[in-house]
Short mmCIF file of C-alpha atoms in Angstrom, two decimals:
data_model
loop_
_atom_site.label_atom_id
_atom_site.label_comp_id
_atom_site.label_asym_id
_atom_site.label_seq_id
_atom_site.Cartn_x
_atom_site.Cartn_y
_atom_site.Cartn_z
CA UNK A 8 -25.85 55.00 -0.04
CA UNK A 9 -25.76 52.52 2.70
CA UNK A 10 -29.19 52.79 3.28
CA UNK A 11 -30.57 52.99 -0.17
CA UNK A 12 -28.44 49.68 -0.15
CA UNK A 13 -30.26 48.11 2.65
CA UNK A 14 -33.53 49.20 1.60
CA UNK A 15 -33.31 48.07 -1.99
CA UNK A 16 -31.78 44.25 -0.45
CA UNK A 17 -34.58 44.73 2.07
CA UNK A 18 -37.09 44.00 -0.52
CA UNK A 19 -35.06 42.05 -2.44
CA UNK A 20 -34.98 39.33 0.43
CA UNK A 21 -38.44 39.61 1.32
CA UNK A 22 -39.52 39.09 -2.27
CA UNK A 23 -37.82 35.49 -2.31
CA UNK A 24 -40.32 33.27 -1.08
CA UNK A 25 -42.49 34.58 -4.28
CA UNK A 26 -39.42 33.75 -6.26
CA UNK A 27 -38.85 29.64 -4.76
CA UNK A 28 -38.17 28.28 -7.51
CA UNK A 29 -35.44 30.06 -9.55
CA UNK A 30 -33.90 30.63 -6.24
CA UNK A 31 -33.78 26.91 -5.14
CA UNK A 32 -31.93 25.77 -7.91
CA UNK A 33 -29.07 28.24 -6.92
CA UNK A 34 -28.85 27.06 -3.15
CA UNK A 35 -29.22 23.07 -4.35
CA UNK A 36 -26.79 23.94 -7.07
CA UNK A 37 -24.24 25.26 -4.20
CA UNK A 38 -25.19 22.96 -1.77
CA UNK A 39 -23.93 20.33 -3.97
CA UNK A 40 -20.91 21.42 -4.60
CA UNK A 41 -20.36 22.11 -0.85
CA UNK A 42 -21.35 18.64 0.03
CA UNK A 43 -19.41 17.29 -3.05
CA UNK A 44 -16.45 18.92 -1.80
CA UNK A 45 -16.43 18.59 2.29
CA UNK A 46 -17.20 15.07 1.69
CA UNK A 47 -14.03 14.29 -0.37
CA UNK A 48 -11.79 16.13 1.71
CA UNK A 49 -13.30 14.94 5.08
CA UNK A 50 -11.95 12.07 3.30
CA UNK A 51 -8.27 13.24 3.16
CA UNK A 52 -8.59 14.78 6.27
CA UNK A 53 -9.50 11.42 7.62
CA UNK A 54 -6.91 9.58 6.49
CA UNK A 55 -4.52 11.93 7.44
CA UNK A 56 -5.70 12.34 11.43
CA UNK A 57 -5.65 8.21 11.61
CA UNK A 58 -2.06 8.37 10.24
CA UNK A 59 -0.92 11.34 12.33
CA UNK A 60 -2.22 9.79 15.12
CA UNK A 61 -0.33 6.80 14.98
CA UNK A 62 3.29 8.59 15.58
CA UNK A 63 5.52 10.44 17.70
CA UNK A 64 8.19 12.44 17.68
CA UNK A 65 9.79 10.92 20.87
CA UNK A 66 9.93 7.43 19.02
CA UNK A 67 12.60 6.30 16.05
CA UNK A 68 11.78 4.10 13.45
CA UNK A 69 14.57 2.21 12.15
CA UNK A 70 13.95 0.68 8.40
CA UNK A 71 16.94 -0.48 5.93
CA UNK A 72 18.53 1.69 4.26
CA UNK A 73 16.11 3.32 1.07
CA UNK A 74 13.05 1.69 2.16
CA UNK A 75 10.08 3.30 2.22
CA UNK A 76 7.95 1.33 4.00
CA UNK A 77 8.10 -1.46 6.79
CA UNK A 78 6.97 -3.91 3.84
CA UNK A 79 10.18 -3.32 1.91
CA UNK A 80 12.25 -2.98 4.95
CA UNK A 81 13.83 -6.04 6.33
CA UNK A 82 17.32 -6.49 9.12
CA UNK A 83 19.02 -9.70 10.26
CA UNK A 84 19.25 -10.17 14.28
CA UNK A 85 22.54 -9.34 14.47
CA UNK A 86 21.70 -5.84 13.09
CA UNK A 87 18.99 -5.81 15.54
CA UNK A 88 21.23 -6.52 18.13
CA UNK A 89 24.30 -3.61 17.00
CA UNK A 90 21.35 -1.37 17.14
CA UNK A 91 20.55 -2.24 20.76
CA UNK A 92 23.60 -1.32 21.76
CA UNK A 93 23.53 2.44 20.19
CA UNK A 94 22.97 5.53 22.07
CA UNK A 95 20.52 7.84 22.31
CA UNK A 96 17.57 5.04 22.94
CA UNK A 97 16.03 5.43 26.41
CA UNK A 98 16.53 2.92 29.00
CA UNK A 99 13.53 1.51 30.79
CA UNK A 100 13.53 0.52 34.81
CA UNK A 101 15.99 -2.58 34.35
CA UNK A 102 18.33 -0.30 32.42
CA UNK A 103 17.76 -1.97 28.76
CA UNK A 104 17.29 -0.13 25.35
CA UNK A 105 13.64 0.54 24.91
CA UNK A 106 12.79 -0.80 21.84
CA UNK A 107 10.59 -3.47 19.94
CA UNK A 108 11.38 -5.49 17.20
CA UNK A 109 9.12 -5.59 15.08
CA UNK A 110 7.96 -8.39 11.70
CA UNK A 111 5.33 -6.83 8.91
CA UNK A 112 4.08 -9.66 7.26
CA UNK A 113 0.95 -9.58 4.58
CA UNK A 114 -2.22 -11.57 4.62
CA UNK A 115 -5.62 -11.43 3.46
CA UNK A 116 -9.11 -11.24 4.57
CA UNK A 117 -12.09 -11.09 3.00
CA UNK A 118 -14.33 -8.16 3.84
CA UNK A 119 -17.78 -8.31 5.20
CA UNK A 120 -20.21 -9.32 2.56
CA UNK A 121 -17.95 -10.39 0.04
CA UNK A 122 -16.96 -14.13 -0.57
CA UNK A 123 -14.07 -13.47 -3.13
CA UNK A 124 -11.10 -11.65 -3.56
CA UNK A 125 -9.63 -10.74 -0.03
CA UNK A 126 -8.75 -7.72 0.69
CA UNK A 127 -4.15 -7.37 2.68
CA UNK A 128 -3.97 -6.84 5.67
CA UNK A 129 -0.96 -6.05 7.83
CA UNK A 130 -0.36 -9.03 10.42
CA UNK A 131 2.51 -7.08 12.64
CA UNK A 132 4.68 -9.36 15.18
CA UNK A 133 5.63 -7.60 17.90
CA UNK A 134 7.49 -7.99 21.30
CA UNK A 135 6.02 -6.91 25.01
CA UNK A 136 7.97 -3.47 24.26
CA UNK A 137 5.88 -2.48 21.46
CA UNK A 138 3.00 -2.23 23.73
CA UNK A 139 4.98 -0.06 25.97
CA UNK A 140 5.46 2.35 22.86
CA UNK A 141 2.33 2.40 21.90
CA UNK A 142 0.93 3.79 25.02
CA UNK A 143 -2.96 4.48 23.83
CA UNK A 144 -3.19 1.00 22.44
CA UNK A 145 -5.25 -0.90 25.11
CA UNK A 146 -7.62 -4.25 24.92
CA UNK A 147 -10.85 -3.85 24.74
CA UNK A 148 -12.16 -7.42 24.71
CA UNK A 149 -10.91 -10.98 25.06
CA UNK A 150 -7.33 -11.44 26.37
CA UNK A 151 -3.79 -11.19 25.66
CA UNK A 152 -1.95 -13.75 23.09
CA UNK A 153 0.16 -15.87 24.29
CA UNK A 154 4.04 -15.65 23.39
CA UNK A 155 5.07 -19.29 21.22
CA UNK A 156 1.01 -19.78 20.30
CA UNK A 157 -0.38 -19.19 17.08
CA UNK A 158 -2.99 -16.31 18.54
CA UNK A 159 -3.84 -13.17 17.87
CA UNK A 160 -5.05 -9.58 18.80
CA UNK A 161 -6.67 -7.94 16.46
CA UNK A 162 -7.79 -3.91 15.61
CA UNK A 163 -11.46 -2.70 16.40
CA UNK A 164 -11.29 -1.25 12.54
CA UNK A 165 -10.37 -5.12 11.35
CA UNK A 166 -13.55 -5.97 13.27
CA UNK A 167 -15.79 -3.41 11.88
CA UNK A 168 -14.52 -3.63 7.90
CA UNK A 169 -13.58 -7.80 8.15
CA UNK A 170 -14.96 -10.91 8.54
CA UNK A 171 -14.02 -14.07 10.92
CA UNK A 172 -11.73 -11.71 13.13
CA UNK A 173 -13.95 -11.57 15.89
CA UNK A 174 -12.79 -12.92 19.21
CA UNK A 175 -12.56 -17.07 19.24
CA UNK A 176 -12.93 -17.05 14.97
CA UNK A 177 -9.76 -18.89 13.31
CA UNK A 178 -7.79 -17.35 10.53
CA UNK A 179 -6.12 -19.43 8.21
CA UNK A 180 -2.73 -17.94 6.97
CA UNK A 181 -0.30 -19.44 3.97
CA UNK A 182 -1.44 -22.88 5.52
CA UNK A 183 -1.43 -21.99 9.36
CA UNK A 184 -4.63 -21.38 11.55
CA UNK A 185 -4.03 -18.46 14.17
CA UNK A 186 -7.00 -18.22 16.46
CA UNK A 187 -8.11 -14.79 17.66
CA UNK A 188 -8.20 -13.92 21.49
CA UNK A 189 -8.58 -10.70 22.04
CA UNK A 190 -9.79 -6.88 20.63
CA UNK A 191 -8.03 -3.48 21.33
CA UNK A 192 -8.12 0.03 20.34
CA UNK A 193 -6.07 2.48 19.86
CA UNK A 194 -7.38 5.35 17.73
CA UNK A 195 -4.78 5.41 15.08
CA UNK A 196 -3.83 3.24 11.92
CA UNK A 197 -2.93 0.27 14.40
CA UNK A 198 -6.34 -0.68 14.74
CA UNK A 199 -5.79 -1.91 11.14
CA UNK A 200 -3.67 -4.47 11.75
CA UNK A 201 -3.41 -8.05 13.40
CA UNK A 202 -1.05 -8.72 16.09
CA UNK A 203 0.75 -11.67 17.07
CA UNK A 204 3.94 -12.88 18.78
CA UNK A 205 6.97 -11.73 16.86
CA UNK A 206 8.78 -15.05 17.49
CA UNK A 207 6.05 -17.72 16.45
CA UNK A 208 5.32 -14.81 13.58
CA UNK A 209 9.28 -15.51 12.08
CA UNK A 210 8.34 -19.18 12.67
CA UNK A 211 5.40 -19.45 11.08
CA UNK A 212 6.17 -17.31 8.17
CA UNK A 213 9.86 -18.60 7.48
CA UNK A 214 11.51 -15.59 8.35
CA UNK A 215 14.83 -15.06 10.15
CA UNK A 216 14.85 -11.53 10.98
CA UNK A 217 12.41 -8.18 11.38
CA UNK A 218 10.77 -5.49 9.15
CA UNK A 219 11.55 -2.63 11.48
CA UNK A 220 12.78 -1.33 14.87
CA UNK A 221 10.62 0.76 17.21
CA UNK A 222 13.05 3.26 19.49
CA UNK A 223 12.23 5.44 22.16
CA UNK A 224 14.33 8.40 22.27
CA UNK A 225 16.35 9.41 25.30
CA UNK A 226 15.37 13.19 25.18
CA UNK A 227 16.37 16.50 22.79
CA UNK A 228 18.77 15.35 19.90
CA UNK A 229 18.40 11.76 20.46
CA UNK A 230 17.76 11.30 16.54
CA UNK A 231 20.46 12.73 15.77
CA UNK A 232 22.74 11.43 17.94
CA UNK A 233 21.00 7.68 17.33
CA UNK A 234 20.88 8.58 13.59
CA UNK A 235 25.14 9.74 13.29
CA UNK A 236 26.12 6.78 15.55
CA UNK A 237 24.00 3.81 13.19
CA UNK A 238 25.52 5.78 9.68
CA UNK A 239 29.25 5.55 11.12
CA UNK A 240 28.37 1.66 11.58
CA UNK A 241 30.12 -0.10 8.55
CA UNK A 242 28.18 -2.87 9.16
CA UNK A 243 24.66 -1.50 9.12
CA UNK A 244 22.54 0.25 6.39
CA UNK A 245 19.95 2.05 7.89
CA UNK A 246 17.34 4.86 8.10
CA UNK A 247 16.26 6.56 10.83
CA UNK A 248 13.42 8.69 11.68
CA UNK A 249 10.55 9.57 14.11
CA UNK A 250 7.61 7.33 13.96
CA UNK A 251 5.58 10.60 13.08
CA UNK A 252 7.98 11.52 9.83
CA UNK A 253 6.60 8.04 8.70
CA UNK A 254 3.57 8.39 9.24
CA UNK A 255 2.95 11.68 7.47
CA UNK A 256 5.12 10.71 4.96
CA UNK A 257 2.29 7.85 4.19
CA UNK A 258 -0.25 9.93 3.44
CA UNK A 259 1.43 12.35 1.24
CA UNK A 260 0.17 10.84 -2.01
CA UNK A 261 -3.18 9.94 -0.88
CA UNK A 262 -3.56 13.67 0.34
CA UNK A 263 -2.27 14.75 -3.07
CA UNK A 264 -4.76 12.23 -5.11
CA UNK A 265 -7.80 13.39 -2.82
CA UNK A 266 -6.22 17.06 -3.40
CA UNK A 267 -6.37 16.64 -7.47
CA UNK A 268 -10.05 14.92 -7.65
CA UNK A 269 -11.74 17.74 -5.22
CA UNK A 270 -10.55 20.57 -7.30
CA UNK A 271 -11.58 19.20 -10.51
CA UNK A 272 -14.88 17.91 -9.20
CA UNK A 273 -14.92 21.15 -7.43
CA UNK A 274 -14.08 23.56 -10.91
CA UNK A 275 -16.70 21.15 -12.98
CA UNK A 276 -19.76 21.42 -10.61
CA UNK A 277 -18.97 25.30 -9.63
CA UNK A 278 -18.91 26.04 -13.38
CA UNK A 279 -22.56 24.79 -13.51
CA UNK A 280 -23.79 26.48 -10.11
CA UNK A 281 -22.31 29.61 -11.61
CA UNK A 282 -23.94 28.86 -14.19
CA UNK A 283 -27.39 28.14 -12.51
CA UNK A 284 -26.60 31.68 -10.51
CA UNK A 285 -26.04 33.47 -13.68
CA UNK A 286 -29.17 32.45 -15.24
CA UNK A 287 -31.48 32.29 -12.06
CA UNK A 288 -30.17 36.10 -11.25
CA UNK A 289 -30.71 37.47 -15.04
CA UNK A 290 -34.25 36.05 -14.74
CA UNK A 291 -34.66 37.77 -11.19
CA UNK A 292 -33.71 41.10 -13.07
CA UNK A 293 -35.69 40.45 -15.94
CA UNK A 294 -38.91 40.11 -13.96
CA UNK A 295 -38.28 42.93 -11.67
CA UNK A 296 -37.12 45.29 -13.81
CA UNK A 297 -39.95 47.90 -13.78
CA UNK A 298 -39.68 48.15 -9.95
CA UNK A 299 -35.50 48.56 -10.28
CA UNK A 300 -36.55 51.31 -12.86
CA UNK A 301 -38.96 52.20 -10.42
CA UNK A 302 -36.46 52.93 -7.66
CA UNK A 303 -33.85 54.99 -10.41
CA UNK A 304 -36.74 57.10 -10.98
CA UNK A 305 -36.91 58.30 -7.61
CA UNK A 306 -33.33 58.89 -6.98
CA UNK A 307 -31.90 55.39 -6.25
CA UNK A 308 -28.19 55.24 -7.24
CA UNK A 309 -26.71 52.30 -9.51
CA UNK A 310 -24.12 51.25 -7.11
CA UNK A 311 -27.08 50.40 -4.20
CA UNK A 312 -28.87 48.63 -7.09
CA UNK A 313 -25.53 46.38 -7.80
CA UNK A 314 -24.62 45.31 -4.30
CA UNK A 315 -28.17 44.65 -3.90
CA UNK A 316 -28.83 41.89 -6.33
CA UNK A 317 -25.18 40.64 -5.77
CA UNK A 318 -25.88 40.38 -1.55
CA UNK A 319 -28.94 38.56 -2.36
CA UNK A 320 -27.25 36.10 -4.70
CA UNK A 321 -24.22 35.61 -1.90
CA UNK A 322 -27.29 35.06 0.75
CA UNK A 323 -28.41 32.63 -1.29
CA UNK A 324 -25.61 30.62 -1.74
CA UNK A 325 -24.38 30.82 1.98
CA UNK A 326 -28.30 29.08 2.54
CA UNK A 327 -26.95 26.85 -0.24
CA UNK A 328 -23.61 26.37 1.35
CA UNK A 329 -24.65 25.58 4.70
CA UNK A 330 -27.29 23.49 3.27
CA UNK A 331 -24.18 21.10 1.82
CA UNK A 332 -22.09 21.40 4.66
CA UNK A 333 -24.77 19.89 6.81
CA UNK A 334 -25.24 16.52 4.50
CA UNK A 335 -21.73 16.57 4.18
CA UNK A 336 -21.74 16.36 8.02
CA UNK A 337 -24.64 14.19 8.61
CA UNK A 338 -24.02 11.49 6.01
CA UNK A 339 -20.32 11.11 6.43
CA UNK A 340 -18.90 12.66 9.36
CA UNK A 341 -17.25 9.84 11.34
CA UNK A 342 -18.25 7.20 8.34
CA UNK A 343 -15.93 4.57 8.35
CA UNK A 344 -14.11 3.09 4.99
CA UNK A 345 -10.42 1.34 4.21
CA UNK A 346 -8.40 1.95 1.39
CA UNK A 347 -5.21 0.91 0.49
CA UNK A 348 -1.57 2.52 2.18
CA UNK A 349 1.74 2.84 0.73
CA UNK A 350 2.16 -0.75 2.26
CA UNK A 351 0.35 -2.39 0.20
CA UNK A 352 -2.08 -2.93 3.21
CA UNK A 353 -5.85 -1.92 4.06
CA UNK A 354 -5.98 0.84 6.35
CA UNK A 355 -9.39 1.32 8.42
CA UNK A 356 -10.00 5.24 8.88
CA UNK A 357 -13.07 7.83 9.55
CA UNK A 358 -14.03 11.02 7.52
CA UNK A 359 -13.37 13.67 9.42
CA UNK A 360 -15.86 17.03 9.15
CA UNK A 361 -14.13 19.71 10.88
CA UNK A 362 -14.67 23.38 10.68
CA UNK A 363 -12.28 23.92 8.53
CA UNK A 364 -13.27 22.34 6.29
CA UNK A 365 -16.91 23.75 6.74
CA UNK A 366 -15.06 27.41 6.15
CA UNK A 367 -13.36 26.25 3.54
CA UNK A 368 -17.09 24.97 1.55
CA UNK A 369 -18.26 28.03 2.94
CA UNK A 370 -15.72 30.28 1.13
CA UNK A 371 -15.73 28.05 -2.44
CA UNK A 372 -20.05 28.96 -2.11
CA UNK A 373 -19.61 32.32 -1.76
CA UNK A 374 -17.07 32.82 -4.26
CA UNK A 375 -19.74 31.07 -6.63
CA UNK A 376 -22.48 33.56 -5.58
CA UNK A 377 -20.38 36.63 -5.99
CA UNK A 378 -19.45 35.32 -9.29
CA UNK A 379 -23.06 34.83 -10.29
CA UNK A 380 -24.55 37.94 -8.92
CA UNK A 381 -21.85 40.59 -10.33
CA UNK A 382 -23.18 40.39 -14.38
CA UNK A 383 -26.80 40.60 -13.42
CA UNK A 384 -26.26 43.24 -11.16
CA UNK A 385 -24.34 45.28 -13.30
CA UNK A 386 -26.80 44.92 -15.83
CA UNK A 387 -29.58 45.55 -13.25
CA UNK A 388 -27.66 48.89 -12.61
CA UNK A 389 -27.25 49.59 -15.95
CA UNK A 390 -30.69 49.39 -17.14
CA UNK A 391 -31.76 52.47 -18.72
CA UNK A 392 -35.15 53.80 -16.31
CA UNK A 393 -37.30 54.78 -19.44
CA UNK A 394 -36.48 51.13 -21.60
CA UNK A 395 -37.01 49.18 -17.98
CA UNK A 396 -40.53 51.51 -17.98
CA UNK A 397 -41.79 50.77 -21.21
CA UNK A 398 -40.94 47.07 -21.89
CA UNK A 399 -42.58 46.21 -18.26
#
């Protein structure tokens, strides 16, 4: 059987090239759906590495109590201050609590090439420890801002998606100008903010206290032991949590929204490639049906004859498959976009290709063919030898 298998698919692969056409539409039917697919999900998975990125587990986030967010979070200084004084943060060289105190404020900027309707953007004040937290943050161009001036630092990803945030530009904010000095990087959702002096931020912005609290965590069980000693507090209200919780917390719903629209666009397009398969296989039968009879006559089994027309419709979708998982790769792999976080805020992030996602395409196009090879093949098989005969 095997190799009455491999001859029949033998010529049924070498007879392809006389057969372009009908076989084209299958592989740019799947390779649409492949590049459909990656593409939205590189998306997700984009979104989700920038986020991910951004945390760890070896640093608490402190927010008031049922917030959700830094935007909706907000603590008076003396709060600040009883939280200073809890255990289980780490203490840096001079023995003090490591851990920044931190102001979310929103503002807007327009993005490049438009001239209305800005787009928020998170301005975060921060204090010289929330550099020392965020250890893979480091300035690319231009300089530090100075503590008590109205200057900032500002993401690579505001620079690439935003306008008038390049180094020595002036941004106006709620009737304040705030001139920017310097660039950095970082490689995580940071690079979508602004950064300025926490103090001159709660001056400039009328604010008394901070959005959040920035921890580092002195070892194993440090949450927990930070997290029991802040609830016994009467006098605080608090949540606590590593910075990476947070983080992947944010992207839950976008993951779940990009999750929704790639399987339906995913069902609706598949439905046609099977579709496409269906018809462009039945046709291949049709045609060749005097040489399948051909082959029955002199002693070729049915079963060779199905897996035969159903390998070369899963050949050609795999063609078709990797077909789409190459545009996917080449058009958007790495291609930069912001959308909108749980913070009400534009976050700058990358698709992200990876082979997984690749497999995954790979898989959904091979389903497809399988799907539209198995009827023609079974009726292929089926075919009685003298009816294939005499209508040929």
């Amino acid at each position: 059987m095997f190799k009455e298998t491999t001859a029949i698919t033998g010529i049924n692969l070498k007879s392809v090239p006389e057969r372009w056409a009908p076989s084209l539409v299958i592989m740019i039917g799947l390779a649409g759906v492949v590049a459909v697919l990656t593409a939205l999900l590189a998306m997700g998975e984009g979104f989700r590495q920038t986020l991910a990125a951004t945390g760890s587990r070896d640093v608490a986030l402190i927010l008031r109590g049922g917030s959700n967010t830094e935007l909706n979070s907000g603590m008076s200084r003396n709060e600040a201050s009883v939280v200073e004084q809890a255990p289980g943060i780490k203490k840096d060289a001079e023995g003090k609590p490591l851990l920044a105190k931190e102001l979310t404020v929103i503002t807007e900027l327009l993005k490049k090439g438009e001239t209305v309707n800005g787009s928020n953007v998170t301005l975060r004040g921060v204090d010289p420890n929330s550099f020392k937290l965020r250890p893979q943050l480091r300035l690319v161009e231009g300089r530090m801002f100075e503590p008590g001036l109205r200057e900032l630092v500002v993401g690579r990803g505001v620079t690439r998606q935003f306008s008038g945030a390049a180094v020595g530009e002036v941004i106006r904010m709620r009737s304040s100008e705030w001139k920017v000095v310097g660039v950095f990087e970082s490689g995580d959702a940071s690079e979508s903010e602004l950064w300025a002096d926490a103090e001159t931020a709660q001056t400039s912005f009328g604010r008394q206290g901070y959005s959040s609290i920035l921890a580092a965590l002195d070892g194993e069980g440090a949450l927990e032991t930070l997290r029991t000693a802040l609830s016994a507090d009467r006098r605080l209200t608090l949540d606590v949590q590593t910075q990476q919780d947070y983080y992947s917390a944010q992207t839950k719903n976008f993951r779940m929204t990009i999750g929704v629209l790639a399987g339906f666009i995913t069902v609706v397009m598949g439905l046609g490639a099977i579709f496409a398969a269906l018809n462009t296989m039945y046709a291949v039968v049709a045609t060749r049906s005097r040489e399948i009879a051909t082959l029955r006559a002199l002693g070729f089994g049915a079963f060779p004859v199905v897996l035969s027309v159903m390998i070369e419709a899963i050949v050609l979708a795999l063609v078709g498959g990797l077909s789409g998982a190459l545009i996917a790769y080449v058009l958007f792999n790495n291609f930069t976009v912001s959308t909108l976080s749980q913070n009400f805020t534009q976050v700058v992030f990358s698709f992200k290709v990876t082979p997984a996602l690749v497999v995954q395409g790979l898989i959904v196009a091979l389903i497809i063919g399988t799907i539209g090879g198995l009827l023609p093949a079974i009726r292929a098989a089926r075919l009685p030898v003298t009816t294939a005969l005499r209508e040929s």
